[in-house]
XYZ file of C-alpha atoms in Angstrom:
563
model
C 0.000 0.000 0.000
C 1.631 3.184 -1.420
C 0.955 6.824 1.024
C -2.638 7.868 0.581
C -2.848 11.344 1.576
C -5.502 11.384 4.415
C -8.338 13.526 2.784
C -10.860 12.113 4.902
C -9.298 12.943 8.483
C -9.241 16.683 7.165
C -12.583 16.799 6.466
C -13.760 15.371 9.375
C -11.370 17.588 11.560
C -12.099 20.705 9.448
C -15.946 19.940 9.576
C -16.424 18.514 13.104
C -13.252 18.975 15.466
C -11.851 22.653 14.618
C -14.204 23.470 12.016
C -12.917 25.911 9.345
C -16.332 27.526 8.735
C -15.788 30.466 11.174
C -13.053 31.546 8.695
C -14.846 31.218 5.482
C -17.233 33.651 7.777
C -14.631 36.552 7.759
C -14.379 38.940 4.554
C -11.161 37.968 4.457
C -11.274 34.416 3.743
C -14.484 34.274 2.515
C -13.102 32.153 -0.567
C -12.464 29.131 1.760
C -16.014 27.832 0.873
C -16.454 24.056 1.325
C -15.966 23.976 -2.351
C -12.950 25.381 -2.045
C -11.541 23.441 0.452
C -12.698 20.099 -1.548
C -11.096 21.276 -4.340
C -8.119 22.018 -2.416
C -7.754 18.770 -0.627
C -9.079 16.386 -3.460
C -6.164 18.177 -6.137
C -3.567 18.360 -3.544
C -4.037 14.580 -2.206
C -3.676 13.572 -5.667
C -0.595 15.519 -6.633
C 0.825 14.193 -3.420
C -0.076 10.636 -3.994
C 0.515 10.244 -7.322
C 3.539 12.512 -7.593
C 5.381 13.205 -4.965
C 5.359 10.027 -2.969
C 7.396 7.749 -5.984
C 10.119 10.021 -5.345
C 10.747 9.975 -1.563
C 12.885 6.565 -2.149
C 14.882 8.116 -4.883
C 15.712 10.948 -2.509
C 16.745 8.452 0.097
C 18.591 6.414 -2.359
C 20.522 8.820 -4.592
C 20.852 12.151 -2.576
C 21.372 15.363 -3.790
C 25.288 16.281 -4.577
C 27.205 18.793 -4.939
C 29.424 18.786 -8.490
C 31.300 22.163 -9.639
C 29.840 24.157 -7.388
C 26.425 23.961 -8.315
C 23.704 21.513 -6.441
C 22.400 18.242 -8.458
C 19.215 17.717 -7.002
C 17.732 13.266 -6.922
C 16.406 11.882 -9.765
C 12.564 12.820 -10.360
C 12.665 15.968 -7.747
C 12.847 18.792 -10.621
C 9.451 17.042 -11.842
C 8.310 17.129 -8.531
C 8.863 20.490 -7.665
C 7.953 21.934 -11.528
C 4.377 19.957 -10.588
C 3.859 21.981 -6.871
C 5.020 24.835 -8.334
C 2.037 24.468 -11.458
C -0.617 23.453 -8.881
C -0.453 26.848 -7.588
C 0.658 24.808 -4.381
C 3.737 27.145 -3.098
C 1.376 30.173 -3.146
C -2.154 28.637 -1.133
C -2.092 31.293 1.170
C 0.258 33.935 -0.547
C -1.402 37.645 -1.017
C -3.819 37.360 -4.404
C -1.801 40.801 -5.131
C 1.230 39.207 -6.575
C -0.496 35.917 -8.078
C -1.255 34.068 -4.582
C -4.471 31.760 -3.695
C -4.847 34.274 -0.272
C -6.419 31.947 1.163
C -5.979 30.281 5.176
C -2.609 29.329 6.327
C -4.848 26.126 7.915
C -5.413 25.357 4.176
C -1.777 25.794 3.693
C -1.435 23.808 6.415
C -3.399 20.655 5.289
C -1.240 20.660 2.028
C 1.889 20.728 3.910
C 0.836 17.731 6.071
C 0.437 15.923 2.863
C 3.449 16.689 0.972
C 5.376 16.218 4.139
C 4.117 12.435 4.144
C 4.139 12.281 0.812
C 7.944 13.455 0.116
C 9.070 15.485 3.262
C 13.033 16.320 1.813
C 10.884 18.148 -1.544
C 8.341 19.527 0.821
C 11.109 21.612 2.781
C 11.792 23.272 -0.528
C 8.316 24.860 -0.878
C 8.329 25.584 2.909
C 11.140 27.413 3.030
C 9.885 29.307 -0.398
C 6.713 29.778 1.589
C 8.179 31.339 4.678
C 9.808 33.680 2.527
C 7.027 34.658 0.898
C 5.245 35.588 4.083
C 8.528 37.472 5.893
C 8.802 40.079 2.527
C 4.851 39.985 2.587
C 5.277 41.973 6.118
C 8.834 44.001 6.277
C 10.298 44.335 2.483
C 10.235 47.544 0.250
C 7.347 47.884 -2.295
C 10.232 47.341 -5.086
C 11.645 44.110 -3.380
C 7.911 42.788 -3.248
C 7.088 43.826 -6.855
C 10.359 42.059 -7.984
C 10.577 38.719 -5.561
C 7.160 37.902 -4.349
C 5.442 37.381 -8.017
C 8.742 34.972 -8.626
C 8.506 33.307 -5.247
C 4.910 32.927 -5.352
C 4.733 31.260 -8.735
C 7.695 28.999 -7.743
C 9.838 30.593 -10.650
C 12.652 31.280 -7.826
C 13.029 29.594 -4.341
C 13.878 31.146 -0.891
C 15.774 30.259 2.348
C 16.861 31.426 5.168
C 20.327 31.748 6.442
C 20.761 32.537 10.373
C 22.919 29.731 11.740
C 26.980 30.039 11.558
C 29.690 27.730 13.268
C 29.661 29.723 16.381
C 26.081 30.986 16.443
C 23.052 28.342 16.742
C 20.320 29.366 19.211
C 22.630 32.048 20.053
C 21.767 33.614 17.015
C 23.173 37.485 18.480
C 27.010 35.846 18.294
C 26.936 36.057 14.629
C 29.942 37.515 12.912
C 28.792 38.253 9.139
C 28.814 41.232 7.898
C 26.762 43.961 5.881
C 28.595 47.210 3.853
C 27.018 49.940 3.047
C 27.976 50.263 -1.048
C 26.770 53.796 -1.075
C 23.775 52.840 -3.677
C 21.464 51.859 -1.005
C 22.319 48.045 -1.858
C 25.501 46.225 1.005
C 27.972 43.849 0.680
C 27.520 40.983 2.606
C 30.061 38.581 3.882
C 30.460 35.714 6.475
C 29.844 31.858 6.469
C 26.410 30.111 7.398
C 25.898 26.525 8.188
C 22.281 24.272 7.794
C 21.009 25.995 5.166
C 18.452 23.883 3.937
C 18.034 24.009 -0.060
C 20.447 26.746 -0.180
C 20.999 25.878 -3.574
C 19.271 23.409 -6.257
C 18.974 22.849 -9.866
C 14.967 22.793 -9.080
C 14.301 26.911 -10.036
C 16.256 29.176 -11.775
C 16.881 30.880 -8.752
C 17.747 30.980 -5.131
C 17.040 34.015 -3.088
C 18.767 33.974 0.546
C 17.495 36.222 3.332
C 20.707 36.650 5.321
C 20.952 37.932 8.954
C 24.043 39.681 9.119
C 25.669 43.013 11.408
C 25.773 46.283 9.760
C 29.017 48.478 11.009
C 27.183 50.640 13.571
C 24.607 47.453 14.663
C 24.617 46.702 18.591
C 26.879 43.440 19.990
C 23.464 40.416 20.372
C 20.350 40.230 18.255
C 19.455 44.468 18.923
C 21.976 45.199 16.686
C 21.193 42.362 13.750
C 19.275 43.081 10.025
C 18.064 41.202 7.003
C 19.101 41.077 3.160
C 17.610 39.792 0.242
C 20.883 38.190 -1.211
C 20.073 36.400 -4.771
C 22.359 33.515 -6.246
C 21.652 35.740 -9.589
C 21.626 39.055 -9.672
C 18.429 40.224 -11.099
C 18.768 42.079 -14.571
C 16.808 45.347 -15.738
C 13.966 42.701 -16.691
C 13.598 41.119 -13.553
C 15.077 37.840 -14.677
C 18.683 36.112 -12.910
C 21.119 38.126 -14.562
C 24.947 37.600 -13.254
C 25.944 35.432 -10.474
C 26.209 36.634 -7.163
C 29.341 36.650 -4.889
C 28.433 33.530 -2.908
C 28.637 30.111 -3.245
C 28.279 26.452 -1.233
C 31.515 25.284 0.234
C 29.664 21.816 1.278
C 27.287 19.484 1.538
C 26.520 18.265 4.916
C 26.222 14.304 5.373
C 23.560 13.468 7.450
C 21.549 11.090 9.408
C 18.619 11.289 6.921
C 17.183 13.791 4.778
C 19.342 12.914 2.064
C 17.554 14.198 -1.231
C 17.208 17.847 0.750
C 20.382 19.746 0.128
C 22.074 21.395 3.684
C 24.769 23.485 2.562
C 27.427 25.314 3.588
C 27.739 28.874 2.185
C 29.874 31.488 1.766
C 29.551 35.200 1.253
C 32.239 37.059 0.105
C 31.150 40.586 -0.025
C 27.908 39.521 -2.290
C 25.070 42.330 -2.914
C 22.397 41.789 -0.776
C 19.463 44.516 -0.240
C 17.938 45.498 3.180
C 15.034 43.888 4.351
C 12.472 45.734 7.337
C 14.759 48.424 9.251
C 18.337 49.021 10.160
C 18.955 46.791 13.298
C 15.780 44.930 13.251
C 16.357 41.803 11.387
C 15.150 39.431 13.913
C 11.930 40.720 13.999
C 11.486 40.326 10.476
C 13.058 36.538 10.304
C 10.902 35.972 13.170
C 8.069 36.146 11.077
C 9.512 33.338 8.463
C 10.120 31.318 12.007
C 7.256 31.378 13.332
C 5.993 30.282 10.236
C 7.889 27.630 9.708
C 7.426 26.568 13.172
C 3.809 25.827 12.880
C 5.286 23.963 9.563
C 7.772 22.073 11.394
C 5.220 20.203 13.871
C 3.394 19.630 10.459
C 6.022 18.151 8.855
C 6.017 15.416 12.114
C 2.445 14.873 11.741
C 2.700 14.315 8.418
C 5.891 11.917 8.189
C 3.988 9.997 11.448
C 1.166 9.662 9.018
C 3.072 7.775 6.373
C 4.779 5.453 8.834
C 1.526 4.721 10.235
C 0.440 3.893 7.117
C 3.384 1.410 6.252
C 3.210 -0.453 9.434
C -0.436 -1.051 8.977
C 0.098 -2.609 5.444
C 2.876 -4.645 7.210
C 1.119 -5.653 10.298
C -1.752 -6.790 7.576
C 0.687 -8.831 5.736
C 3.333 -10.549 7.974
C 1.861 -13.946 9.359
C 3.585 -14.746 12.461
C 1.078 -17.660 14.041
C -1.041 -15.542 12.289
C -1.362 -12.247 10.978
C 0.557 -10.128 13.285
C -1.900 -7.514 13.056
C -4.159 -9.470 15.645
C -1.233 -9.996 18.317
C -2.225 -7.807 21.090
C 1.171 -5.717 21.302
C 1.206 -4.913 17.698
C -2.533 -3.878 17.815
C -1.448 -1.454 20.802
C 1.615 0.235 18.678
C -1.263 0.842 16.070
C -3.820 1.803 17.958
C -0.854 4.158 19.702
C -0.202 5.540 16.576
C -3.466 6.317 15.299
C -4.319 8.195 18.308
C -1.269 9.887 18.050
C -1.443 11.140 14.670
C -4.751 12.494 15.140
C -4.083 14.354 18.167
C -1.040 15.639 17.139
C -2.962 17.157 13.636
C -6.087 18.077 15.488
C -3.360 20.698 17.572
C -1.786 21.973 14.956
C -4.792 22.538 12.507
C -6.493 24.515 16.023
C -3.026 26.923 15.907
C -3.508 27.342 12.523
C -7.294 28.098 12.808
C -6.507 30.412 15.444
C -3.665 32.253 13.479
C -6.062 32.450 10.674
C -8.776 33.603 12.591
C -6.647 36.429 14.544
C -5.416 37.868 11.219
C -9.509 38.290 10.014
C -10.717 39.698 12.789
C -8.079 41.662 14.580
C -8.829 39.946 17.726
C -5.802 39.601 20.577
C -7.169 36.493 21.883
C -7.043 34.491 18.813
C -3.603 36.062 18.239
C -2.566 34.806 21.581
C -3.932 31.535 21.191
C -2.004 31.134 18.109
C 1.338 32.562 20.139
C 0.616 29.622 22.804
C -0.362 26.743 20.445
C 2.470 27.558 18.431
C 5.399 25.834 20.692
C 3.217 22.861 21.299
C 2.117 22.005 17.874
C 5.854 22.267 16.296
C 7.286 20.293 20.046
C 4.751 17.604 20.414
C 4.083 17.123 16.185
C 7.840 16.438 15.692
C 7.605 14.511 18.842
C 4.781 12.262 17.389
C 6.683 12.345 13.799
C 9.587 10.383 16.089
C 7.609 8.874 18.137
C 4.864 7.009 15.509
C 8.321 6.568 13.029
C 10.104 4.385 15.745
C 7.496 2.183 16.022
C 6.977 1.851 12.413
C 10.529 0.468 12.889
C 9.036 -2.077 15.725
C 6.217 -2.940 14.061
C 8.364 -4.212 10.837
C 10.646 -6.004 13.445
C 13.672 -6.896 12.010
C 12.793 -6.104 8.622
C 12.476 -2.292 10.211
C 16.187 -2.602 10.624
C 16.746 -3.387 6.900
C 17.110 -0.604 4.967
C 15.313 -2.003 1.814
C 11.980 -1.704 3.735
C 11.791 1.010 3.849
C 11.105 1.759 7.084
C 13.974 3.417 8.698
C 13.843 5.662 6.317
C 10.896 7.868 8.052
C 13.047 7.569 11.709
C 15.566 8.865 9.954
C 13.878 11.725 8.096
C 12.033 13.005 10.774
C 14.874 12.772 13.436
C 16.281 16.707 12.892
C 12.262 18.456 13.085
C 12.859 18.280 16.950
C 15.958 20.281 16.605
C 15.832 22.777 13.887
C 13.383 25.761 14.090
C 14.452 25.828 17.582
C 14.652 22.791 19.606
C 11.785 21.283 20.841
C 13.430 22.456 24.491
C 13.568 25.989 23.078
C 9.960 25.215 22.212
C 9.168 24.568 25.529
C 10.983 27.634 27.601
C 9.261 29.402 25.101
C 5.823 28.660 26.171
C 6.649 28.802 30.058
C 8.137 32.192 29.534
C 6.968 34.787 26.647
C 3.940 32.685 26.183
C 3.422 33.113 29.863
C 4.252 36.802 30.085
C 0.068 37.743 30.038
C 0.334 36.069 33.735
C -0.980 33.033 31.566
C -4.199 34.364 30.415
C -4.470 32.913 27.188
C -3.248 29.031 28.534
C -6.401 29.449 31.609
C -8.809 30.711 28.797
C -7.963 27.779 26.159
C -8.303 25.293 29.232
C -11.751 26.493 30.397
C -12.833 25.782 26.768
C -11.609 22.270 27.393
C -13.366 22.231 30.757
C -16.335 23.438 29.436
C -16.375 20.907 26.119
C -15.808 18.031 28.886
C -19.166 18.638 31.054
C -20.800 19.225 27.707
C -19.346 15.712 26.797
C -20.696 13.720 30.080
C -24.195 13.071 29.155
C -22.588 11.756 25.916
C -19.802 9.817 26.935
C -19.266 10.246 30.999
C -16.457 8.528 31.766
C -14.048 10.045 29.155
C -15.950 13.125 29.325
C -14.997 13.475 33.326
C -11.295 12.058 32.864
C -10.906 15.369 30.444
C -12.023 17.745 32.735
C -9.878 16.412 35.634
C -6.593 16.242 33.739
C -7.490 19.948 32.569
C -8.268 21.182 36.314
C -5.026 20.009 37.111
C -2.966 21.663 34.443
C -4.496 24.968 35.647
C -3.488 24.116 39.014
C -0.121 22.760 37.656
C -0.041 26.305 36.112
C -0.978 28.685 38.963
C 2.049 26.791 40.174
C 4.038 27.626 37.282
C 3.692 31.030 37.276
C 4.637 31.540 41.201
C 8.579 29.738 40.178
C 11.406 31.494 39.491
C 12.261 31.372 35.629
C 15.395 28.498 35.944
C 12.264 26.420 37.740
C 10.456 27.261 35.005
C 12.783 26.040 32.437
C 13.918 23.000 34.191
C 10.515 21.546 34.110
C 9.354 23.388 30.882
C 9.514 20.150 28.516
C 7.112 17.809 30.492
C 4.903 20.945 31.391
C 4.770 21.381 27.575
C 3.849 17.064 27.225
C 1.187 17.111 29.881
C -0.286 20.265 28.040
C -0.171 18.652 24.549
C -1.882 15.659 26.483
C -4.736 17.602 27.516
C -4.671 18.985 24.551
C -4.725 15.776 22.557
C -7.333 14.000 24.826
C -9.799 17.329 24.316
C -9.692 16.639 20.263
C -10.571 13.211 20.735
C -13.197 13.975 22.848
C -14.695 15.838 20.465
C -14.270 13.757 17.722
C -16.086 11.328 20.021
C -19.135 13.659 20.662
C -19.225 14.617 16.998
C -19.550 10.707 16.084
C -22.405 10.499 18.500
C -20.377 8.788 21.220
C -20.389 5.101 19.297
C -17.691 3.708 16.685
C -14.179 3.611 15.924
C -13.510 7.654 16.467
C -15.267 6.971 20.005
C -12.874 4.048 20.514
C -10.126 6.001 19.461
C -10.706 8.473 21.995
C -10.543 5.691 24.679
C -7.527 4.820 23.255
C -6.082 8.011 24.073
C -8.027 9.092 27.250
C -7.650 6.420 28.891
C -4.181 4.856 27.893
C -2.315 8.088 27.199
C -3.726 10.709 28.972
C -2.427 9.926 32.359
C 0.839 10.147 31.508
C 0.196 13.896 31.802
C 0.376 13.009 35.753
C 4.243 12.059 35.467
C 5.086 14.882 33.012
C 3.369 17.464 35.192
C 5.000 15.994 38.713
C 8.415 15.956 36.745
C 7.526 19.895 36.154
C 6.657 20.665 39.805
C 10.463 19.408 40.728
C 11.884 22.640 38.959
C 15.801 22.756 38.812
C 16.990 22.616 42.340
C 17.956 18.570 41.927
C 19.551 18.914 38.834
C 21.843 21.694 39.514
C 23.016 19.467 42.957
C 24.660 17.642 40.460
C 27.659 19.276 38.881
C 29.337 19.072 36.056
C 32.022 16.864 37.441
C 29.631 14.608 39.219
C 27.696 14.005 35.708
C 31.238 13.155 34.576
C 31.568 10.516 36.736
């Protein structure tokens, strides 16, 4: 059984779990009409299926390399991306002004889940494209959008984004490239920078870097940072790649998996680059192509989980072992672990994007924060479930999961780096018990009274699951009130199981609606047993882990951990 893209589980989540109708309510996505949406998901499942998912072996198989400089992408992948690109599929939710679809990022969304599954290594292409497009949507000039965005959009030209350098990961303010003024109101822009996903390809005809780098009078840390558009090709009077820019890939890196996505290393050696946003204020505009991609990232996990899922169904169906192996009980929990999984880990990250969506129509701060809070969780605990759901895959198989030809290593391996790049899934988590806790935690107590209030809804319907939902939500409140009173090193000691228990509660309050909508009988209602009752309490653990702060692990030093 090849990947089938799951078109069914988004329109029952769209329709019934976080429905998408309040945004085809707004003016501004009024286009997102069931239609719509149909059309969307019925012509992107089939690109994805039919496409995109023959190549992912190729990728694995015969990786892109790196010959005279230039970047040979695996075989099949320039079809691949030429047929996103011509199903409009880079642009879904890219302003209609310069040839977008402007329609939801939760559509956008839904499309990356499925390409991610399908072909995640040719998916990070268009994300990173799509992140682009969004960063010079909000900070460039009016020229840079009326030259880039109509290229980007179409898929013509491809973006990245270039922060990282040998001595500056999460520490992004240690950076040491450089930006000179030339006088003409363009800069010269020089340094190294390291995991630089598609940072060059044979896919488009060209390759347009944004580029953090220090301008001469810029402040020491990230105050004193800004952004360039830096092109592979310099555009001509036309608009089209004219000469070749002053920058080039030193390397390839070699890793784990991933291996038809291109990381590079590149070089700038005093290449013209143009200003993006203000002097000094760089990080506020990348921060808008990382919290993008983000949202994208925990995606990417649900997807990938999806497809390895899929696979170790179709082998649990197949291997006979005393019997198909499918009916040992062990192998029917992984499954059923899996499922439940997948569909709370989507469910999440479809509610941030609802609630980014929804915060853009109407101008309202509360959606806006909701979005800021679900954020961190969907990109930690997607990825996390992308692992998670890909390891079993692995146990599932047995030892053909350890043989390559399978297959099924292959997702394990792909998925591995989503927990670490876009900031670590730890850098997730101090993220949401500090700036996403800075409103004294306003917007976390007003999402879980919505899952309070859902749960007695729930008990006529289905009590007992109904009444294990509201008590795991009353305490994470309490766990929270707690949260709040510690000292921030508390806070980050315990901030990665506070994060788990919330995705729990999360996860168990989207299968308790799914439950409800289903009328409280039938596989989504057993499902949501699965997960209630089986996975839920692990929130428990997580949440007494958080309560322990970081008094116990700082009694052990750094020479006792060496022992």
């Amino acid at each position: 059984m090849p990947y089938h893209s799951p078109v069914g589980e988004f329109r029952f989540i769209l329709g019934q779990v976080v429905p998408l109708a309040p945004l085809a309510a707004t003016e501004r996505f009024a286009e997102a009409t069931p239609d719509m949406v149909e059309a969307i998901l019925e012509g992107a499942g089939r690109m994805c299926d039919e496409v995109l998912a023959p190549l992912a072996r190729a990728g694995d198989r015969t990786p892109a390399r790196l010959e005279n400089g230039v970047v040979r992408s695996s075989p099949g992948f320039k079809e691949g991306f030429a047929a996103i690109a011509e199903g409009g599929w880079v642009a879904v939710a890219a302003s209609a002004d310069f040839g977008g679809m402007g329609l939801p990022q939760t559509l956008n969304m839904v499309v990356n889940d499925m390409m991610s599954g399908a072909c995640l290594p040719l998916q990070l292409n268009a994300l990173l494209t799509q992140g682009q497009i969004e960063a010079l949507e909000h900070h460039a000039s009016d020229e840079i959008k009326a030259l880039y965005l109509p290229k980007l959009i179409s898929g013509e030209w491809s973006g990245t984004m270039n922060l990282t350098e040998p001595q500056a990961g999460s520490d992004v303010g240690a950076l040491r490239s450089k930006a000179e003024p030339l006088g003409d109101g363009t800069y010269a822009i020089s340094g190294q920078k390291i995991f630089i996903t598609w940072g060059d390809s044979d896919l488009t005809a060209n390759v347009c870097h944004l580029v953090l780098a220090r301008l001469p009078d810029g402040a020491p840390g990230t105050r004193g940072i800004s952004l360039f558009m830096v092109p592979k090709f310099l555009p001509d009077a036309s608009g089209d790649p004219g000469v070749a820019n002053s920058l080039k890939v030193v390397s390839l890196e070699h890793k784990l998996g991933l291996h038809g996505s291109p990381t590079c290393v590149m070089a700038y050696e005093a290449a013209k680059g143009w200003l993006v946003g203000e002097p000094h204020k760089g990080m506020a505009a990348m921060f808008t192509m990382m919290n993008n991609a983000r949202l994208a990232v925990g995606v990417q996990g649900v997807g990938v989980a999806e497809a390895a899922y899929q696979k170790a169904l179709e082998y649990a169906g197949e291997r006979n072992q005393m019997g198909p192996i499918i009916n040992h009980a062990d192998v029917r929990r992984m499954l059923a672990t899996m499922k439940a999984e997948v569909f709370a880990a989507r469910a999440i990250a479809l509610a941030c994007a609802v609630a980014l969506d929804l915060g853009r129509a109407t101008g309202e701060a509360d959606w806006a924060a909701r979005a800021a809070l679900l954020t961190p969780i969907a990109k930690a605990y997607g990825t996390d479930v992308g692992m998670n759901v890909s390891e079993t895959c692995v146990q599932v198989h047995g030892g053909m999961g350890y043989i390559e030809e399978t297959g099924a290593a292959q997702f394990y391996r792909d998925v591995r780096v989503t927990a670490i790049y876009e900031g670590t899934n730890g850098i997730q988590a101090m993220d949401l018990v500090g700036r996403k806790m800075m409103d004294s935690g306003e917007a976390a107590f007003r999402l879980l009274q919505e899952v309070e209030d859902n749960a007695e809804a729930a008990r006529a319907l289905v009590p007992q699951l109904a009444g294990d939902v509201w008590a795991a939500a009353e305490t994470l409140r309490e766990a929270t009130e707690l949260l709040l009173a510690q000292g921030m090193e508390d806070r980050f000691a315990g901030a990665v199981p506070y994060l788990r228990a919330f995705a729990r509660v999360l996860g168990a309050h989207y299968h308790l609606r799914a439950a409800v909508a289903e009328g409280g009988t039938g596989p989504r209602t057993a499902l949501a047993a699965v997960y209630i009752r089986r996975l839920l309490p692990q929130y428990a653990a997580a949440l007494a882990e958080a309560r322990e702060g970081g008094e116990g692990l700082f009694a052990l030093s750094p020479e006792d951990l060496a022992l």
